[in-house]
Each structure stands twice: as structure tokens, then as C-alpha cells.
Short mmCIF file of C-alpha atoms in Angstrom, two decimals:
data_model
loop_
_atom_site.label_atom_id
_atom_site.label_comp_id
_atom_site.label_asym_id
_atom_site.label_seq_id
_atom_site.Cartn_x
_atom_site.Cartn_y
_atom_site.Cartn_z
CA UNK E 195 39.34 59.42 53.82
CA UNK E 196 41.24 60.68 56.77
CA UNK E 197 40.86 64.42 57.13
CA UNK E 198 43.53 66.87 58.60
CA UNK E 199 42.24 68.76 61.58
CA UNK E 200 43.96 72.11 62.47
CA UNK E 201 43.57 73.64 65.92
CA UNK E 202 44.53 77.31 65.66
CA UNK E 203 44.90 80.35 67.91
CA UNK E 204 45.49 78.27 71.08
CA UNK E 205 47.89 78.69 73.97
CA UNK E 206 49.35 75.30 73.79
CA UNK E 207 51.88 73.96 76.26
CA UNK E 208 54.13 71.45 74.58
CA UNK E 209 56.40 70.39 77.55
CA UNK E 210 59.55 70.88 75.34
CA UNK E 211 61.82 73.11 77.24
CA UNK E 212 63.31 74.34 74.02
CA UNK E 213 59.92 75.35 72.58
CA UNK E 214 57.47 75.31 75.57
CA UNK E 215 54.53 77.23 73.86
CA UNK E 216 52.87 77.02 70.43
CA UNK E 217 49.59 78.47 68.72
CA UNK E 218 48.66 75.44 66.54
CA UNK E 219 48.44 71.67 66.27
CA UNK E 220 47.59 69.69 63.15
CA UNK E 221 46.35 66.02 63.44
CA UNK E 222 45.56 63.18 61.14
CA UNK E 223 43.28 60.50 62.80
CA UNK E 224 44.99 59.92 66.17
CA UNK E 225 48.31 61.29 65.22
CA UNK E 226 49.82 64.65 65.97
CA UNK E 227 51.55 65.84 62.77
CA UNK E 228 52.58 69.44 63.57
CA UNK E 229 52.88 71.67 66.69
CA UNK E 230 53.90 75.43 65.83
CA UNK E 231 52.85 78.82 64.79
CA UNK E 232 49.71 79.63 63.03
CA UNK E 233 51.62 80.90 60.04
CA UNK E 234 53.39 77.61 59.71
CA UNK E 235 50.23 75.62 60.08
CA UNK E 236 48.62 77.62 57.36
CA UNK E 237 51.27 76.32 55.04
CA UNK E 238 50.02 72.76 55.58
CA UNK E 239 46.31 73.38 55.72
CA UNK E 240 44.39 72.69 52.51
CA UNK E 241 40.73 72.97 51.44
CA UNK E 242 39.95 69.60 52.89
CA UNK E 243 41.31 70.57 56.38
CA UNK E 244 38.79 70.86 59.30
CA UNK E 245 39.67 74.11 61.25
CA UNK E 246 38.99 74.21 64.95
CA UNK E 247 39.53 77.93 66.47
CA UNK E 248 40.78 77.35 69.95
CA UNK E 249 40.21 81.19 70.69
CA UNK E 250 42.93 81.51 72.91
CA UNK E 251 42.26 78.59 75.29
CA UNK E 252 44.78 76.58 77.01
CA UNK E 253 45.79 73.22 75.60
CA UNK E 254 47.85 70.76 77.81
CA UNK E 255 49.41 67.35 77.07
CA UNK E 256 47.34 64.55 78.15
CA UNK E 257 48.01 63.04 81.75
CA UNK E 258 49.14 59.57 82.25
CA UNK E 259 48.11 57.70 85.36
CA UNK E 260 50.78 55.35 86.03
CA UNK E 261 49.10 53.16 88.74
CA UNK E 262 45.35 52.97 89.01
CA UNK E 263 42.43 50.65 89.81
CA UNK E 264 40.14 52.15 87.37
CA UNK E 265 37.16 49.78 87.78
CA UNK E 266 37.43 49.88 91.65
CA UNK E 267 37.55 53.71 91.16
CA UNK E 268 34.34 53.51 89.13
CA UNK E 269 32.63 51.54 91.85
CA UNK E 270 33.76 54.15 94.45
CA UNK E 271 32.33 56.94 92.29
CA UNK E 272 29.01 55.12 92.11
CA UNK E 273 29.08 54.46 95.84
CA UNK E 274 28.86 56.76 98.97
CA UNK E 275 31.61 59.36 99.07
CA UNK E 276 32.63 60.38 102.60
CA UNK E 277 36.02 62.06 101.94
CA UNK E 278 34.54 65.59 102.56
CA UNK E 279 32.82 64.85 105.81
CA UNK E 280 34.03 66.83 108.73
CA UNK E 281 31.60 65.89 111.39
CA UNK E 282 29.43 63.03 112.76
CA UNK E 283 26.37 64.56 111.41
CA UNK E 284 27.69 65.03 107.87
CA UNK E 285 28.88 61.26 107.87
CA UNK E 286 25.32 60.11 108.90
CA UNK E 287 23.62 62.69 106.46
CA UNK E 288 25.77 61.37 103.63
CA UNK E 289 24.98 57.73 104.17
CA UNK E 290 21.35 58.30 104.72
CA UNK E 291 20.97 60.20 101.50
CA UNK E 292 22.96 57.72 99.45
CA UNK E 293 20.80 54.85 100.85
CA UNK E 294 17.66 56.80 100.03
CA UNK E 295 18.58 57.64 96.33
CA UNK E 296 20.49 54.45 95.63
CA UNK E 297 18.50 51.50 97.15
CA UNK E 298 20.67 48.46 96.56
CA UNK E 299 21.61 45.14 98.21
CA UNK E 300 24.99 46.50 99.63
CA UNK E 301 26.20 50.00 100.18
CA UNK E 302 30.08 50.42 99.99
CA UNK E 303 32.71 53.02 99.37
CA UNK E 304 33.42 55.47 102.08
CA UNK E 305 36.87 56.83 102.37
CA UNK E 306 36.17 58.63 105.55
CA UNK E 307 38.90 59.82 107.75
CA UNK E 308 37.96 60.57 111.39
CA UNK E 309 41.29 62.22 112.09
CA UNK E 310 40.01 65.19 109.95
CA UNK E 311 36.76 65.56 111.70
CA UNK E 312 35.82 68.38 114.37
CA UNK E 313 35.68 65.48 116.98
CA UNK E 314 37.95 62.65 116.31
CA UNK E 315 35.50 59.84 117.09
CA UNK E 316 35.60 56.62 115.40
CA UNK E 317 32.15 56.01 113.84
CA UNK E 318 29.96 53.18 115.12
CA UNK E 319 27.08 51.13 113.69
CA UNK E 320 24.48 52.98 115.77
CA UNK E 321 25.18 56.11 113.72
CA UNK E 322 23.70 54.50 110.58
CA UNK E 323 21.61 51.42 111.77
CA UNK E 324 18.44 53.37 111.73
CA UNK E 325 18.75 54.27 108.11
CA UNK E 326 20.01 51.02 106.96
CA UNK E 327 17.87 48.29 108.64
CA UNK E 328 17.29 46.50 105.45
CA UNK E 329 20.52 47.44 103.54
CA UNK E 330 23.89 45.98 104.43
CA UNK E 331 26.65 48.64 104.58
CA UNK E 332 30.57 48.48 104.67
CA UNK E 333 32.37 51.67 104.48
CA UNK E 334 36.18 51.63 104.25
CA UNK E 335 38.35 54.33 106.02
CA UNK E 336 40.60 56.13 103.60
CA UNK E 337 43.75 54.05 104.28
CA UNK E 338 41.71 50.74 103.77
CA UNK E 339 42.97 49.59 107.15
CA UNK E 340 39.78 49.76 108.81
CA UNK E 341 35.97 49.91 107.99
CA UNK E 342 32.51 50.38 109.33
CA UNK E 343 29.90 47.70 109.02
CA UNK E 344 26.29 48.32 110.18
CA UNK E 345 24.46 45.84 112.28
CA UNK E 346 22.92 43.78 109.21
CA UNK E 347 26.35 43.47 107.45
CA UNK E 348 27.71 42.18 110.83
CA UNK E 349 24.72 39.64 111.22
CA UNK E 350 25.33 38.46 107.59
CA UNK E 351 29.00 37.89 108.43
CA UNK E 352 28.28 36.09 111.59
CA UNK E 353 30.08 38.59 113.74
CA UNK E 354 28.75 38.79 117.35
CA UNK E 355 29.98 39.89 120.85
CA UNK E 356 31.58 36.18 121.01
CA UNK E 357 33.30 36.44 117.73
CA UNK E 358 37.13 36.47 118.31
CA UNK E 359 39.43 38.90 116.41
CA UNK E 360 41.28 36.95 113.65
CA UNK E 361 44.89 36.78 113.46
CA UNK E 362 46.20 40.07 112.08
CA UNK E 363 42.97 42.05 112.70
CA UNK E 364 40.60 43.61 115.24
CA UNK E 365 36.88 43.45 115.84
CA UNK E 366 36.36 46.57 117.94
CA UNK E 367 33.90 45.91 120.84
CA UNK E 368 32.18 48.22 123.16
CA UNK E 369 33.99 48.04 126.59
CA UNK E 370 30.90 47.97 128.49
CA UNK E 371 28.62 45.76 126.51
CA UNK E 372 31.14 43.65 124.66
CA UNK E 373 29.00 44.14 121.34
CA UNK E 374 30.71 44.91 118.12
CA UNK E 375 30.97 48.54 117.41
CA UNK E 376 30.96 47.95 113.66
CA UNK E 377 34.76 48.91 113.37
CA UNK E 378 36.64 46.17 111.76
CA UNK E 379 40.36 46.53 111.38
CA UNK E 380 42.90 44.77 108.93
CA UNK E 381 42.10 41.03 108.50
CA UNK E 382 38.88 41.47 110.37
CA UNK E 383 37.48 43.46 107.32
CA UNK E 384 37.74 40.29 105.27
CA UNK E 385 34.92 38.80 107.50
CA UNK E 386 32.52 41.16 105.87
CA UNK E 387 34.38 41.88 102.51
CA UNK E 388 34.27 38.19 101.77
CA UNK E 389 30.50 37.99 101.70
CA UNK E 390 29.89 41.12 99.49
CA UNK E 391 28.35 39.62 96.37
CA UNK E 392 30.60 39.75 93.19
CA UNK E 393 29.25 42.51 90.85
CA UNK E 394 27.22 41.59 87.74
CA UNK E 395 28.82 42.21 84.50
CA UNK E 396 26.54 45.18 83.92
CA UNK E 397 27.72 46.66 87.24
CA UNK E 398 31.34 46.33 86.00
CA UNK E 399 30.33 48.14 82.80
CA UNK E 400 28.58 51.01 84.91
CA UNK E 401 31.69 51.22 87.08
CA UNK E 402 34.00 51.54 83.97
CA UNK E 403 31.69 54.11 82.33
CA UNK E 404 31.86 56.30 85.55
CA UNK E 405 35.66 55.95 85.67
CA UNK E 406 36.31 56.83 82.04
CA UNK E 407 34.00 59.89 82.47
CA UNK E 408 36.04 61.07 85.42
CA UNK E 409 39.36 60.41 83.62
CA UNK E 410 38.05 62.34 80.59
CA UNK E 411 36.94 65.26 83.02
CA UNK E 412 40.43 65.57 84.35
CA UNK E 413 42.43 65.21 81.21
CA UNK E 414 43.71 61.75 81.71
CA UNK E 415 44.41 60.05 78.36
CA UNK E 416 46.39 56.94 79.44
CA UNK E 417 46.01 54.62 82.43
CA UNK E 418 48.29 51.86 83.50
CA UNK E 419 45.54 49.64 85.51
CA UNK E 420 46.14 46.95 87.90
CA UNK E 421 43.58 44.61 86.37
CA UNK E 422 41.88 42.17 88.69
CA UNK E 423 39.59 39.26 87.87
CA UNK E 424 36.69 39.97 85.47
CA UNK E 425 38.04 43.55 84.61
CA UNK E 426 39.96 42.68 81.42
CA UNK E 427 36.70 41.20 79.83
CA UNK E 428 34.95 44.62 80.44
CA UNK E 429 37.99 46.45 78.88
CA UNK E 430 37.82 44.13 75.90
CA UNK E 431 34.15 44.74 75.39
CA UNK E 432 34.45 48.50 75.63
CA UNK E 433 37.35 48.39 73.05
CA UNK E 434 35.32 46.32 70.61
CA UNK E 435 32.39 48.76 70.97
CA UNK E 436 34.67 51.86 70.58
CA UNK E 437 33.70 53.04 74.17
CA UNK E 438 37.20 53.44 75.67
CA UNK E 439 38.01 57.08 75.76
CA UNK E 440 41.44 56.62 77.35
CA UNK E 441 44.39 54.22 76.58
CA UNK E 442 44.44 51.42 79.04
CA UNK E 443 47.77 49.47 79.77
CA UNK E 444 46.49 46.42 81.47
CA UNK E 445 48.79 45.00 84.24
CA UNK E 446 47.37 41.70 85.61
CA UNK E 447 48.67 40.19 88.96
CA UNK E 448 50.13 36.71 88.75
CA UNK E 449 47.10 35.56 90.80
CA UNK E 450 43.87 37.28 89.89
#
């Protein structure tokens, strides 16, 4: 039996310019049946209605994200986050801490922006090599047009001082030694990104769980997702298991 739920005594923003604010909402299953005053809601409520007292709290419509990469975003949440770094030392400390607490085959993520730092220096592999001798690292800049690889990642990709920059890209090298600094730009990034192992299905599930939790925290109730290879299977599994906490409109590229 489906039960009416009445949310009373709220400050409810409706987004309707003719009636922008309300006090009550009544729902049945996943449908809103009524939005209006407490008095009018009371005329609908019966003895079987579940009453939720909002106690004056604000209620807003759910947010729709019209373009997202939700599983990629989940992987970012699970990896190192350098968006708030403002100095070289903060960059090093965040990477060091993440490697210590999350030992794994590869460390990715990043979203660093040296233009917002106190000293606008491009990072180099020497900043993090001491803490990542056994862990390959590749950290994207916030615009995804360059990234930093540590020495192990460069070695695994076969990048040395003699490796030429690919067409459409740049392997940045030390002007004195000729050795790669670790900075790879545009198509040169693919030399490392192409050898990062495909995540396991369990890792995809963890990424989706993290992304859904973040969406729920921010009030996002619907997502238009650019769905890459293997992502749809994870969405379908979560739907079967009733784990999707937001609606997902899956947009699949012609080639995935």
C-alpha cells in the first residue's frame, strides 16, 4: 500500500514566479501531488498519512546537471585532489599523504593549477619522486591539457630524454640535462594515460558510489551523463539493486 507523505511547516521555494513560496508538500511514492499552504494540506491528509515536520527549514527543487561524467568524477573523488593547493609544499604534501593512505598501483587525479600558486612554477617529477618510488603517478592539470608524471610512470611509458614529442604534444625537458621534467602536454599525455590499467568492475562501483554520495550531498537529483565504455553496465547494476540515488540520463558517444 502506497502511503501519502505530508511535509509541513517548511519554507519551500517552488520556482513558480506566480507562487514562489509554499509551506507544505504532499507526495505519493515518487510523485508530488500537492504544494501549498499547511491549511490546504490538512484537507488532504488522512489517518494513514505520514507527517514530516520541516520546522521552518528551507526546501529547494532538485538540481539537474545537464552535462556530467559521473563515474570519472567518482574516480576523481577517490584520488588525490590538488585543487586547493597554493604552494609547492602543499602540492607535495597532498600527494605524499594520499600515497601513504591509499597505496595502490596508480595514483591519478590532481586538477592542479600552478597559475593560482604563490610561485607560478610548473611542478616536476622531482617534487614527488621521493615519495612515489614504487607507485606510478600521473596528475592532470585542471584544464586537462597537461599532466605531471613521476619517474616510474615515465619509465613504464618508455619516455626518456631521447623520446621525441609526439605530433600535437610536448614532452617538457630540462634545458640543461635534456631529461623529461615529468610535464606532458596535450597528445604527449596519451603516452602515459594509454598504459594506465583499466579499472576493475569493483573499482567502477566504488567510483559511482562516491559520485552518487557527492550528488546527494549537493542536492543533485538528475544527471545527464556522457557514458563511456563499461559505465552503462555499472549504472544498470545499481538500478537493479536500487542503489541509484539520482536519475541518470545516459548519453553514449557513437564510439565508446
